[in-house]
PDB file of C-alpha atoms in Angstrom:
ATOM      1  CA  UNK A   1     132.649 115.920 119.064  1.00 92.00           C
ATOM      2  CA  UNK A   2     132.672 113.133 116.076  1.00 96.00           C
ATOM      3  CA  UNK A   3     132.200 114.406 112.641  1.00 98.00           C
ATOM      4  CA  UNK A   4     130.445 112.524 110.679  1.00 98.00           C
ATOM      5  CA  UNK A   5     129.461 112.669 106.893  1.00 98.00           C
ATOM      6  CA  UNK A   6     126.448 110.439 105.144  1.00 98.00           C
ATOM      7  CA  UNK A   7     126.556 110.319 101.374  1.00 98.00           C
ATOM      8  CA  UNK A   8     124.611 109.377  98.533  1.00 96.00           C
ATOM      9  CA  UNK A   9     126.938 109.152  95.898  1.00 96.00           C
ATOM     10  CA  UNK A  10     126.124 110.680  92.550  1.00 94.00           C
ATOM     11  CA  UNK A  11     125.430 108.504  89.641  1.00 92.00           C
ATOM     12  CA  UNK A  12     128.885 107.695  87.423  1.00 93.00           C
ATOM     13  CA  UNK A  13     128.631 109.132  84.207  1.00 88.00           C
ATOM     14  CA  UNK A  14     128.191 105.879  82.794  1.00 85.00           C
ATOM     15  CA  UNK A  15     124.552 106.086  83.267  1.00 83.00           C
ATOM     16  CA  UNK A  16     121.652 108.628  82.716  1.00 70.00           C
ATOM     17  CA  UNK A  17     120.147 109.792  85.120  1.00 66.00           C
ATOM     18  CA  UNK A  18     116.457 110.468  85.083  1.00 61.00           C
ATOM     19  CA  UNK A  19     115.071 112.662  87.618  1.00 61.00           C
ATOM     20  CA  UNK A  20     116.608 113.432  91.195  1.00 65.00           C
ATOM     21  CA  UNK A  21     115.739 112.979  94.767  1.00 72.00           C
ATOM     22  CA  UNK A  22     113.232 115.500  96.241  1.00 76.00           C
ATOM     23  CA  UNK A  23     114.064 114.108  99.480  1.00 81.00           C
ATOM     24  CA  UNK A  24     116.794 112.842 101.723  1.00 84.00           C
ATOM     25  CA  UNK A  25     118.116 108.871 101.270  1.00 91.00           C
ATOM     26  CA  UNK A  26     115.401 107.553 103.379  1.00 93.00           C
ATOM     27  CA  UNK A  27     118.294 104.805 104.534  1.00 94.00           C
ATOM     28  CA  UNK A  28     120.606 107.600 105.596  1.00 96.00           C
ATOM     29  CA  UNK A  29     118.404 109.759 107.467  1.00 95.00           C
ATOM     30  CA  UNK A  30     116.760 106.761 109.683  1.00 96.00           C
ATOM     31  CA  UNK A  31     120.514 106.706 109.879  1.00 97.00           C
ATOM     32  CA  UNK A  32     121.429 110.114 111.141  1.00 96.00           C
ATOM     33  CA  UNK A  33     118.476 110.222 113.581  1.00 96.00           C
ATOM     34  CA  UNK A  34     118.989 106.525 114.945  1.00 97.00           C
ATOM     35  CA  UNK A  35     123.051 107.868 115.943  1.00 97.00           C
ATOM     36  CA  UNK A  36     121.360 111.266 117.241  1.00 95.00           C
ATOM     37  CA  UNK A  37     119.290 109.124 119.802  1.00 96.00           C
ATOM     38  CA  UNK A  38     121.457 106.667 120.548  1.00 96.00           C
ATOM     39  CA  UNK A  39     125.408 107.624 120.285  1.00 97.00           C
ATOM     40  CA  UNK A  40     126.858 107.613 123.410  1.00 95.00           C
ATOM     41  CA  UNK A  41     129.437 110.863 122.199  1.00 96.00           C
ATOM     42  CA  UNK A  42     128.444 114.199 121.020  1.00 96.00           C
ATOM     43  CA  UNK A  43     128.465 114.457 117.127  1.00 96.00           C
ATOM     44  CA  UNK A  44     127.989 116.635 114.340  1.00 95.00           C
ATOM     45  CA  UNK A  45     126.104 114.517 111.140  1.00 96.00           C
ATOM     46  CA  UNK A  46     125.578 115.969 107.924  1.00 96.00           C
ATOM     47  CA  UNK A  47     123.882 114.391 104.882  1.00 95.00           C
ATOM     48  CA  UNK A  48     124.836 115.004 101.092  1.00 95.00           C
ATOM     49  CA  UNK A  49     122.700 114.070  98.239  1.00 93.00           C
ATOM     50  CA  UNK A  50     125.048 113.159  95.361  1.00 93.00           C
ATOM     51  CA  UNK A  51     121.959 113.918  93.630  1.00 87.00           C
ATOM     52  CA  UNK A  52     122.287 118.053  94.309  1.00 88.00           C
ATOM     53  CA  UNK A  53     126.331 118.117  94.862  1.00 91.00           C
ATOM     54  CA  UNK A  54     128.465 117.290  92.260  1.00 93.00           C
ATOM     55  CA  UNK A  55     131.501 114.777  93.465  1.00 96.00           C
ATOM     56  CA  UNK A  56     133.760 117.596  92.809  1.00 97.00           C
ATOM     57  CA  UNK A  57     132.393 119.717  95.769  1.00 97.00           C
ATOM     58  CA  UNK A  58     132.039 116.679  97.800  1.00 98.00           C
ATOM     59  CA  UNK A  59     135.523 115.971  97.573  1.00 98.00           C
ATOM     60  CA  UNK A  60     136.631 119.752  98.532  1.00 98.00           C
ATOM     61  CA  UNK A  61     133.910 119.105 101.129  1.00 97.00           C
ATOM     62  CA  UNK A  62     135.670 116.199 102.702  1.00 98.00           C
ATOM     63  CA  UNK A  63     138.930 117.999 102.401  1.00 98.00           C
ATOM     64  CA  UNK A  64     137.766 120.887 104.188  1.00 97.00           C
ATOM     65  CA  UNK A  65     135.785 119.363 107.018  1.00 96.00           C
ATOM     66  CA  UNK A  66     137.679 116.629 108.020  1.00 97.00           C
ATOM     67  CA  UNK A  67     135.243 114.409 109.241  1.00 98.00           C
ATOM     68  CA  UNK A  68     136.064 111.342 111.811  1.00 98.00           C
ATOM     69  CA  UNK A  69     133.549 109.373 109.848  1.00 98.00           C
ATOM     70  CA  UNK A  70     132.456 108.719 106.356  1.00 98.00           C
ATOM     71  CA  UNK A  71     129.627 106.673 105.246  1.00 98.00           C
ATOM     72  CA  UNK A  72     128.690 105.862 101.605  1.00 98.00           C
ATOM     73  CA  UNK A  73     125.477 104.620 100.423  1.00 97.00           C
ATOM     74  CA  UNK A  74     126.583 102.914  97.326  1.00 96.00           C
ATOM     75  CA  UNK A  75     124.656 101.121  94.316  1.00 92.00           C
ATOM     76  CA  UNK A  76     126.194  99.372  91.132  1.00 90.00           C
ATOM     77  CA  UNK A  77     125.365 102.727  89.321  1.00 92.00           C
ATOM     78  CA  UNK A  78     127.359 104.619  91.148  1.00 94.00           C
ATOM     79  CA  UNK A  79     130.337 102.620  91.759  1.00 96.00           C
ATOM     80  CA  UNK A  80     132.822 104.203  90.727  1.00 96.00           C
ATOM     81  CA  UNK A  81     132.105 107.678  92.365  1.00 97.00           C
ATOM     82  CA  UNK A  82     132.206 105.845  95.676  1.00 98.00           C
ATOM     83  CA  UNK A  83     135.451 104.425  95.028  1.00 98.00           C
ATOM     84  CA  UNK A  84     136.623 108.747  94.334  1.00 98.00           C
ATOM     85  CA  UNK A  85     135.088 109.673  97.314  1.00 98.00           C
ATOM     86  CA  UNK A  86     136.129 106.897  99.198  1.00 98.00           C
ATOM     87  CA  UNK A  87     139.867 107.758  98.220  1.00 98.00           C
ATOM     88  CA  UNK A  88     139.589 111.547  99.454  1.00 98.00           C
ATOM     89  CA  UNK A  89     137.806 110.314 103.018  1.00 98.00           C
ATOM     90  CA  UNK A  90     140.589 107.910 103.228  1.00 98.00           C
ATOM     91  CA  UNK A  91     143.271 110.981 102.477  1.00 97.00           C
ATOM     92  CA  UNK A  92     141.355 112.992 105.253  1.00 97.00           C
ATOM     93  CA  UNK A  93     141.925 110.780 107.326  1.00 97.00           C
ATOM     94  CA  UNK A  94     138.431 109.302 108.359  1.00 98.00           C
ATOM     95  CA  UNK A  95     137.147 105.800 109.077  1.00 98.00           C
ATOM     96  CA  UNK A  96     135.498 104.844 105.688  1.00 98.00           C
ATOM     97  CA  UNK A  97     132.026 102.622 106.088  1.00 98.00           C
ATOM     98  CA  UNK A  98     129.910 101.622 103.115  1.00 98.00           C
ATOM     99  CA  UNK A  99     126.813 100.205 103.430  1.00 97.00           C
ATOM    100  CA  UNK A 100     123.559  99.228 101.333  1.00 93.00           C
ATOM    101  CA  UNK A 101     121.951  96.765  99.398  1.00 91.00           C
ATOM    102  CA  UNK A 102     124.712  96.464  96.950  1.00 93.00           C
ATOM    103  CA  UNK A 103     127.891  96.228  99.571  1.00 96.00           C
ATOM    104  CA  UNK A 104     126.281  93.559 101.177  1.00 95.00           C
ATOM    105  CA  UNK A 105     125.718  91.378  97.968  1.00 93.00           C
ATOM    106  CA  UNK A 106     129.270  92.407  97.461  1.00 96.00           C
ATOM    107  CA  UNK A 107     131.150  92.700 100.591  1.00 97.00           C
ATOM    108  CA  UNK A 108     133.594  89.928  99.751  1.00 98.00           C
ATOM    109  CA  UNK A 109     134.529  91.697  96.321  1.00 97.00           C
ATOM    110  CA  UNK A 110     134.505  95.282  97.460  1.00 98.00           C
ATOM    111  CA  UNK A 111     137.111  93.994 100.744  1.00 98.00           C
ATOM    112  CA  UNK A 112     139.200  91.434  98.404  1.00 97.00           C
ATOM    113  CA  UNK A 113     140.057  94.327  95.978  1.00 97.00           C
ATOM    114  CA  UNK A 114     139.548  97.734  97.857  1.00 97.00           C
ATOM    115  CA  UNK A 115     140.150  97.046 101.822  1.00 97.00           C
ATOM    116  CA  UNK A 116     142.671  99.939 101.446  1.00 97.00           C
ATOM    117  CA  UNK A 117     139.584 102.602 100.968  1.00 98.00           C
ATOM    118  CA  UNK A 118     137.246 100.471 102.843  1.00 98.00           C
ATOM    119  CA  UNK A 119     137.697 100.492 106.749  1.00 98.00           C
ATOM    120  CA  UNK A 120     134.610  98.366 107.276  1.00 98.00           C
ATOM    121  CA  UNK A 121     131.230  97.549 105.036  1.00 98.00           C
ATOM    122  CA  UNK A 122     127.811  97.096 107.209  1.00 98.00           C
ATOM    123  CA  UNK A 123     125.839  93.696 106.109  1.00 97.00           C
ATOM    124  CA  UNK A 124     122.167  94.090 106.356  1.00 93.00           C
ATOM    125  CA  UNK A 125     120.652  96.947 108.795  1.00 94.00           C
ATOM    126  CA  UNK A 126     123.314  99.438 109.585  1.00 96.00           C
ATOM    127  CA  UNK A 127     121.430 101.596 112.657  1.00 97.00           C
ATOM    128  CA  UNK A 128     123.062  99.781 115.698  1.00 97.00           C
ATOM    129  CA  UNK A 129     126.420  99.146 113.548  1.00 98.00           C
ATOM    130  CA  UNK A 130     127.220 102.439 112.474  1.00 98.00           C
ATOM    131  CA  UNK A 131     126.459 103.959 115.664  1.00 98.00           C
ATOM    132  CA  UNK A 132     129.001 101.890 117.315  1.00 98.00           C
ATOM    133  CA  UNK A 133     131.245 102.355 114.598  1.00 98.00           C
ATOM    134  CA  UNK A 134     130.589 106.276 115.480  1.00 98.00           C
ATOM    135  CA  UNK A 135     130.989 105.286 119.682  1.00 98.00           C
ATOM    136  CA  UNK A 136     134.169 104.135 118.680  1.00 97.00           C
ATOM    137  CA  UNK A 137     133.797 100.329 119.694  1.00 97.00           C
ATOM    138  CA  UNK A 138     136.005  97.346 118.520  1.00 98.00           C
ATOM    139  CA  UNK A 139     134.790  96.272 114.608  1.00 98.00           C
ATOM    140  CA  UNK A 140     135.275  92.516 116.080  1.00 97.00           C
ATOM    141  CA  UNK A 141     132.409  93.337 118.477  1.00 97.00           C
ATOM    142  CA  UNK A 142     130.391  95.585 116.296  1.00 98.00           C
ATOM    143  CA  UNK A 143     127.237  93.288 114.442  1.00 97.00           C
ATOM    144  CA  UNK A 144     126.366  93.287 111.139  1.00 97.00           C
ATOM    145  CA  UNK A 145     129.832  93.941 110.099  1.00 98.00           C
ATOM    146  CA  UNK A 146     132.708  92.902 107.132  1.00 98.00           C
ATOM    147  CA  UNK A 147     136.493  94.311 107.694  1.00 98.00           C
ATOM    148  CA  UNK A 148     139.413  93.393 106.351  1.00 98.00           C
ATOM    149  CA  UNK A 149     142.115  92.299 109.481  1.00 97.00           C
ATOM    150  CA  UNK A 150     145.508  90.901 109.083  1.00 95.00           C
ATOM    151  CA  UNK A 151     144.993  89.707 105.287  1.00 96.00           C
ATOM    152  CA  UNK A 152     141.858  88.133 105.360  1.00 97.00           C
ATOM    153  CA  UNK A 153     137.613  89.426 105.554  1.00 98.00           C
ATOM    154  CA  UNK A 154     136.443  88.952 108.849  1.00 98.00           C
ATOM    155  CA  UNK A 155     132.525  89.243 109.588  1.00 98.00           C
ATOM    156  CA  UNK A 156     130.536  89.740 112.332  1.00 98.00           C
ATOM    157  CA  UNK A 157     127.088  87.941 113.350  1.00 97.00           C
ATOM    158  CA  UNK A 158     124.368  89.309 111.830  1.00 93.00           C
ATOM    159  CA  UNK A 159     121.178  90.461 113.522  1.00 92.00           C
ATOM    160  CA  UNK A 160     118.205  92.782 112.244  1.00 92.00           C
ATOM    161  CA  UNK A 161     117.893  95.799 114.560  1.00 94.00           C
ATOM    162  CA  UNK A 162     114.263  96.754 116.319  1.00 95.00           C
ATOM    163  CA  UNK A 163     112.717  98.276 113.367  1.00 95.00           C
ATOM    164  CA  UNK A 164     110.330 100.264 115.830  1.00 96.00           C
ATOM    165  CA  UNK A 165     114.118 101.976 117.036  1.00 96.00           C
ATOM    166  CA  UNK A 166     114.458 102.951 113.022  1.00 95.00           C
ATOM    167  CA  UNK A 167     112.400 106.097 112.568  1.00 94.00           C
ATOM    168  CA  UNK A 168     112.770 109.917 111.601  1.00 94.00           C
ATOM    169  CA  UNK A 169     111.534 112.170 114.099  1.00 92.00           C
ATOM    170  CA  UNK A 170     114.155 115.030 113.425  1.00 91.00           C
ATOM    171  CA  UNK A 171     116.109 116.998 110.331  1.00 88.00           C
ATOM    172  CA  UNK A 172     118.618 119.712 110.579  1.00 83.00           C
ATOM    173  CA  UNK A 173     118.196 122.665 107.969  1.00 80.00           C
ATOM    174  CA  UNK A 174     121.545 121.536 106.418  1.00 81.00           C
ATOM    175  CA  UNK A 175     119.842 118.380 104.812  1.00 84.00           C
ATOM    176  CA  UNK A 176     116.879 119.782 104.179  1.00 80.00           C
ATOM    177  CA  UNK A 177     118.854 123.066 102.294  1.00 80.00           C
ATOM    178  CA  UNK A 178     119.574 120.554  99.349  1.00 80.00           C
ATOM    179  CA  UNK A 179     116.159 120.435  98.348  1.00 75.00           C
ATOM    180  CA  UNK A 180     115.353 124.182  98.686  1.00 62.00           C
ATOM    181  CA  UNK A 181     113.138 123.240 101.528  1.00 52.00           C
ATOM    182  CA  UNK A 182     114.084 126.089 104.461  1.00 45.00           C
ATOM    183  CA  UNK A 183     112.002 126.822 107.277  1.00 45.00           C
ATOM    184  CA  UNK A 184     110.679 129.238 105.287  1.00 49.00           C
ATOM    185  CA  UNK A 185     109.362 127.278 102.986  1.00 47.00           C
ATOM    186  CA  UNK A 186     107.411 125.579 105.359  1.00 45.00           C
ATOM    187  CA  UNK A 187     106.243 128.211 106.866  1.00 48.00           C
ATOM    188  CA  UNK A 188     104.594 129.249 103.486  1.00 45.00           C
ATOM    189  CA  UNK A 189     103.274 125.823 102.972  1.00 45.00           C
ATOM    190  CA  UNK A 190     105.520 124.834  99.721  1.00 52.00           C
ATOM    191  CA  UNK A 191     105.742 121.824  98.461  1.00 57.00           C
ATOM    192  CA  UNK A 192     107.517 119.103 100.404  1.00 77.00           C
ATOM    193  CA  UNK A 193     107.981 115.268  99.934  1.00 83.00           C
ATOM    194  CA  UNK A 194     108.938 112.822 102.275  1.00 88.00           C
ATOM    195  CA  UNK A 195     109.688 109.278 102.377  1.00 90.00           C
ATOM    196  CA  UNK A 196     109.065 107.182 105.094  1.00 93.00           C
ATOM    197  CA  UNK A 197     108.962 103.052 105.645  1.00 92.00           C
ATOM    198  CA  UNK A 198     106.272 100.864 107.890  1.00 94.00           C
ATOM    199  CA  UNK A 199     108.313  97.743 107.195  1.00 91.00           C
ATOM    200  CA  UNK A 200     111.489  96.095 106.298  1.00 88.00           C
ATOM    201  CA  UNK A 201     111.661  92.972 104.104  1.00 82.00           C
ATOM    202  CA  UNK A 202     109.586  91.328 101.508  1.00 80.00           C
ATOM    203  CA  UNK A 203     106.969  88.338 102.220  1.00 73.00           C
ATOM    204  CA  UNK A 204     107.203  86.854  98.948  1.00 73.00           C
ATOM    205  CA  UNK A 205     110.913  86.181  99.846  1.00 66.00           C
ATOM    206  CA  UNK A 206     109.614  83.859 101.928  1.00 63.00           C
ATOM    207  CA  UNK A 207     108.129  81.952  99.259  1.00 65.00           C
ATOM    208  CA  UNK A 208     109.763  79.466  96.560  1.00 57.00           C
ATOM    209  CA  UNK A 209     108.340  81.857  93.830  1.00 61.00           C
ATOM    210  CA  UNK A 210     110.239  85.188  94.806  1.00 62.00           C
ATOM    211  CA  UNK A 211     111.263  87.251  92.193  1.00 70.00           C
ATOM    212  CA  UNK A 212     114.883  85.883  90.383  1.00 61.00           C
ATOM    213  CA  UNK A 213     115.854  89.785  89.952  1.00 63.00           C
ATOM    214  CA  UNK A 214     115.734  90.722  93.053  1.00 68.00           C
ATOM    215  CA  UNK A 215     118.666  92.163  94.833  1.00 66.00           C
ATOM    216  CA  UNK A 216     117.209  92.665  98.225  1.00 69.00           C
ATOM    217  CA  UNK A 217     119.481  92.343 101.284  1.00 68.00           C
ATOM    218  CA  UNK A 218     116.978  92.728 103.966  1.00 70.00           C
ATOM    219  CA  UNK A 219     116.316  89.449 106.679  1.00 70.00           C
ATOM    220  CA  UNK A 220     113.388  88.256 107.158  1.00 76.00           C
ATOM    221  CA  UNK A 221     109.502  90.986 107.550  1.00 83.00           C
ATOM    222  CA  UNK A 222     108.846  93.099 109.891  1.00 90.00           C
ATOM    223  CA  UNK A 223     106.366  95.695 110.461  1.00 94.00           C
ATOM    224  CA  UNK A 224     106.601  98.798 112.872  1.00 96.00           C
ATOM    225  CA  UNK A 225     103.551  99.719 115.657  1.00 97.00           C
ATOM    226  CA  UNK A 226     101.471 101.118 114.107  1.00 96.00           C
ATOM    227  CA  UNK A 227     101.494 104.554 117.134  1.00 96.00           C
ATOM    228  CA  UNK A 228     105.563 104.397 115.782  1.00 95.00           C
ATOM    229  CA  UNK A 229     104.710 104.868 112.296  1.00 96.00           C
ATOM    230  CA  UNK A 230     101.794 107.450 113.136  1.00 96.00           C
ATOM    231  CA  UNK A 231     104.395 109.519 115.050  1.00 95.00           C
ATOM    232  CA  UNK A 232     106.626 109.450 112.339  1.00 95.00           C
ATOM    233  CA  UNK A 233     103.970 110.651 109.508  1.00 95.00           C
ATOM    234  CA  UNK A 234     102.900 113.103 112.081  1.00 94.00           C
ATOM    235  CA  UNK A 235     106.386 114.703 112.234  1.00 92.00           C
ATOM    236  CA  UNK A 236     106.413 114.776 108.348  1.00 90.00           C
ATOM    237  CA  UNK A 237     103.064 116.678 108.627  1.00 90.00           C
ATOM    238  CA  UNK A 238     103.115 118.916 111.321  1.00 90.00           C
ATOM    239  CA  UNK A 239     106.836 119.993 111.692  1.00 87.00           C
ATOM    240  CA  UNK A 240     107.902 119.579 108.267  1.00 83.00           C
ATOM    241  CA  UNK A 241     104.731 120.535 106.811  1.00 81.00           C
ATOM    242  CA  UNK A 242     104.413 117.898 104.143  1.00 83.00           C
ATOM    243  CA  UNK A 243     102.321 117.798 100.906  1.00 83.00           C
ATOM    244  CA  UNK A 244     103.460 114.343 100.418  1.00 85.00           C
ATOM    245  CA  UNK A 245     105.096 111.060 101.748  1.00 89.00           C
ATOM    246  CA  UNK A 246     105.787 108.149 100.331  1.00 88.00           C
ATOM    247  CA  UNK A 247     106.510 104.620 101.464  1.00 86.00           C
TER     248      UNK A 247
END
């Protein structure tokens, strides 16, 4: 069975933090049930919101489970507690994977400077490249990959994965303990919030006017079925018993 860990760093105490998740990384748990569907070995995933653990227990966490892989969801404000966690995975002994918005911006930096933390960074959607990274494929045939091989970044070609393949229709109690939201809970109807997503990408991208801040690494804009994106909200309502869930 491949262990594998999914984590939200928390923010370096740089910054101020206002506010925390109420909810699982939406990009990590499309994640976690994309591998559950499709892995072709058994594995064991757990989630961890940097938000609700503090680095220190992540780091005994990583220590003590030993997991085959670790992936980091990374942003510019929390940097520099990848780059801790990163180094206990490493220690561990697991194959280290970052991927978001912000490693694919800067995959060349990130590889030029820290290839010996980073095993491989995804570029763009990470469903299909994780999970072979999980099945235990080749990185040189994996898409949507950067790695660092023989002294030099080497990337894969790039393609966006079926966005009607990238929904939630499953979480184990271990993510969902992080919030306080236990079956009981939902048995008593208490509050929940979601997050969900009916498409990837932004149109006005497409146009000469898009925005100069924005940092988006998405390709292209796509929309799921509509009967996809029902299911999914229907899971969030009837199993998980949501109040809430936003897009």
């Amino acid at each position: 069975m491949k262990k594998i860990a999914l984590i939200y760093p928390p923010i370096d105490d740089d910054y101020c933090l206002v506010g925390v998740n109420d909810c699982p990384p939406l990009g990590l748990a499309v994640i976690h049930n994309y591998v559950m569907r499709k892995a072709l070995v058994e594995t064991d995933i757990h989630i961890f919101d940097g938000e609700h653990t503090t680095v220190e227990d992540l780091e005994n966490i990583l220590v003590q489970k030993k997991y085959d892989v670790v992936g980091i969801q990374p942003m510019m404000a929390s940097y520099k507690m990848t780059l801790r966690l990163l180094k206990t995975a490493k220690k561990s002994g697991a194959t280290t994977v970052l991927g978001s918005h912000h490693a694919t911006h800067l995959y060349r930096n990130i590889l030029r400077n820290r290839h010996h933390l980073v095993d491989c960074i995804v570029l763009g959607d990470g469903e299909e490249a994780f999970c072979q990274i999980v099945n235990g494929r080749e990185f040189s045939g994996i898409p949507n990959l950067a790695y660092w091989h023989e002294g030099e970044i080497k990337t894969t070609p790039q393609q966006n994965v079926d966005i009607n393949e990238s929904y939630i229709d499953s979480y184990k109690k271990q993510i969902l303990s992080q919030y306080n939201k236990s079956a009981e809970a939902y048995e008593h109807g208490s509050e929940t919030t979601f997050r969900a997503f009916s498409h990837k990408g932004c149109k006005n991208r497409l146009n000469s006017q898009y925005c100069y801040f924005c940092g988006r690494a998405d390709k292209g804009f796509r929309f799921k079925d509509p009967e996809i994106y029902l299911r999914e909200l229907d899971y969030f309502v009837n199993s998980c018993q949501a109040k809430h869930v936003f897009e």
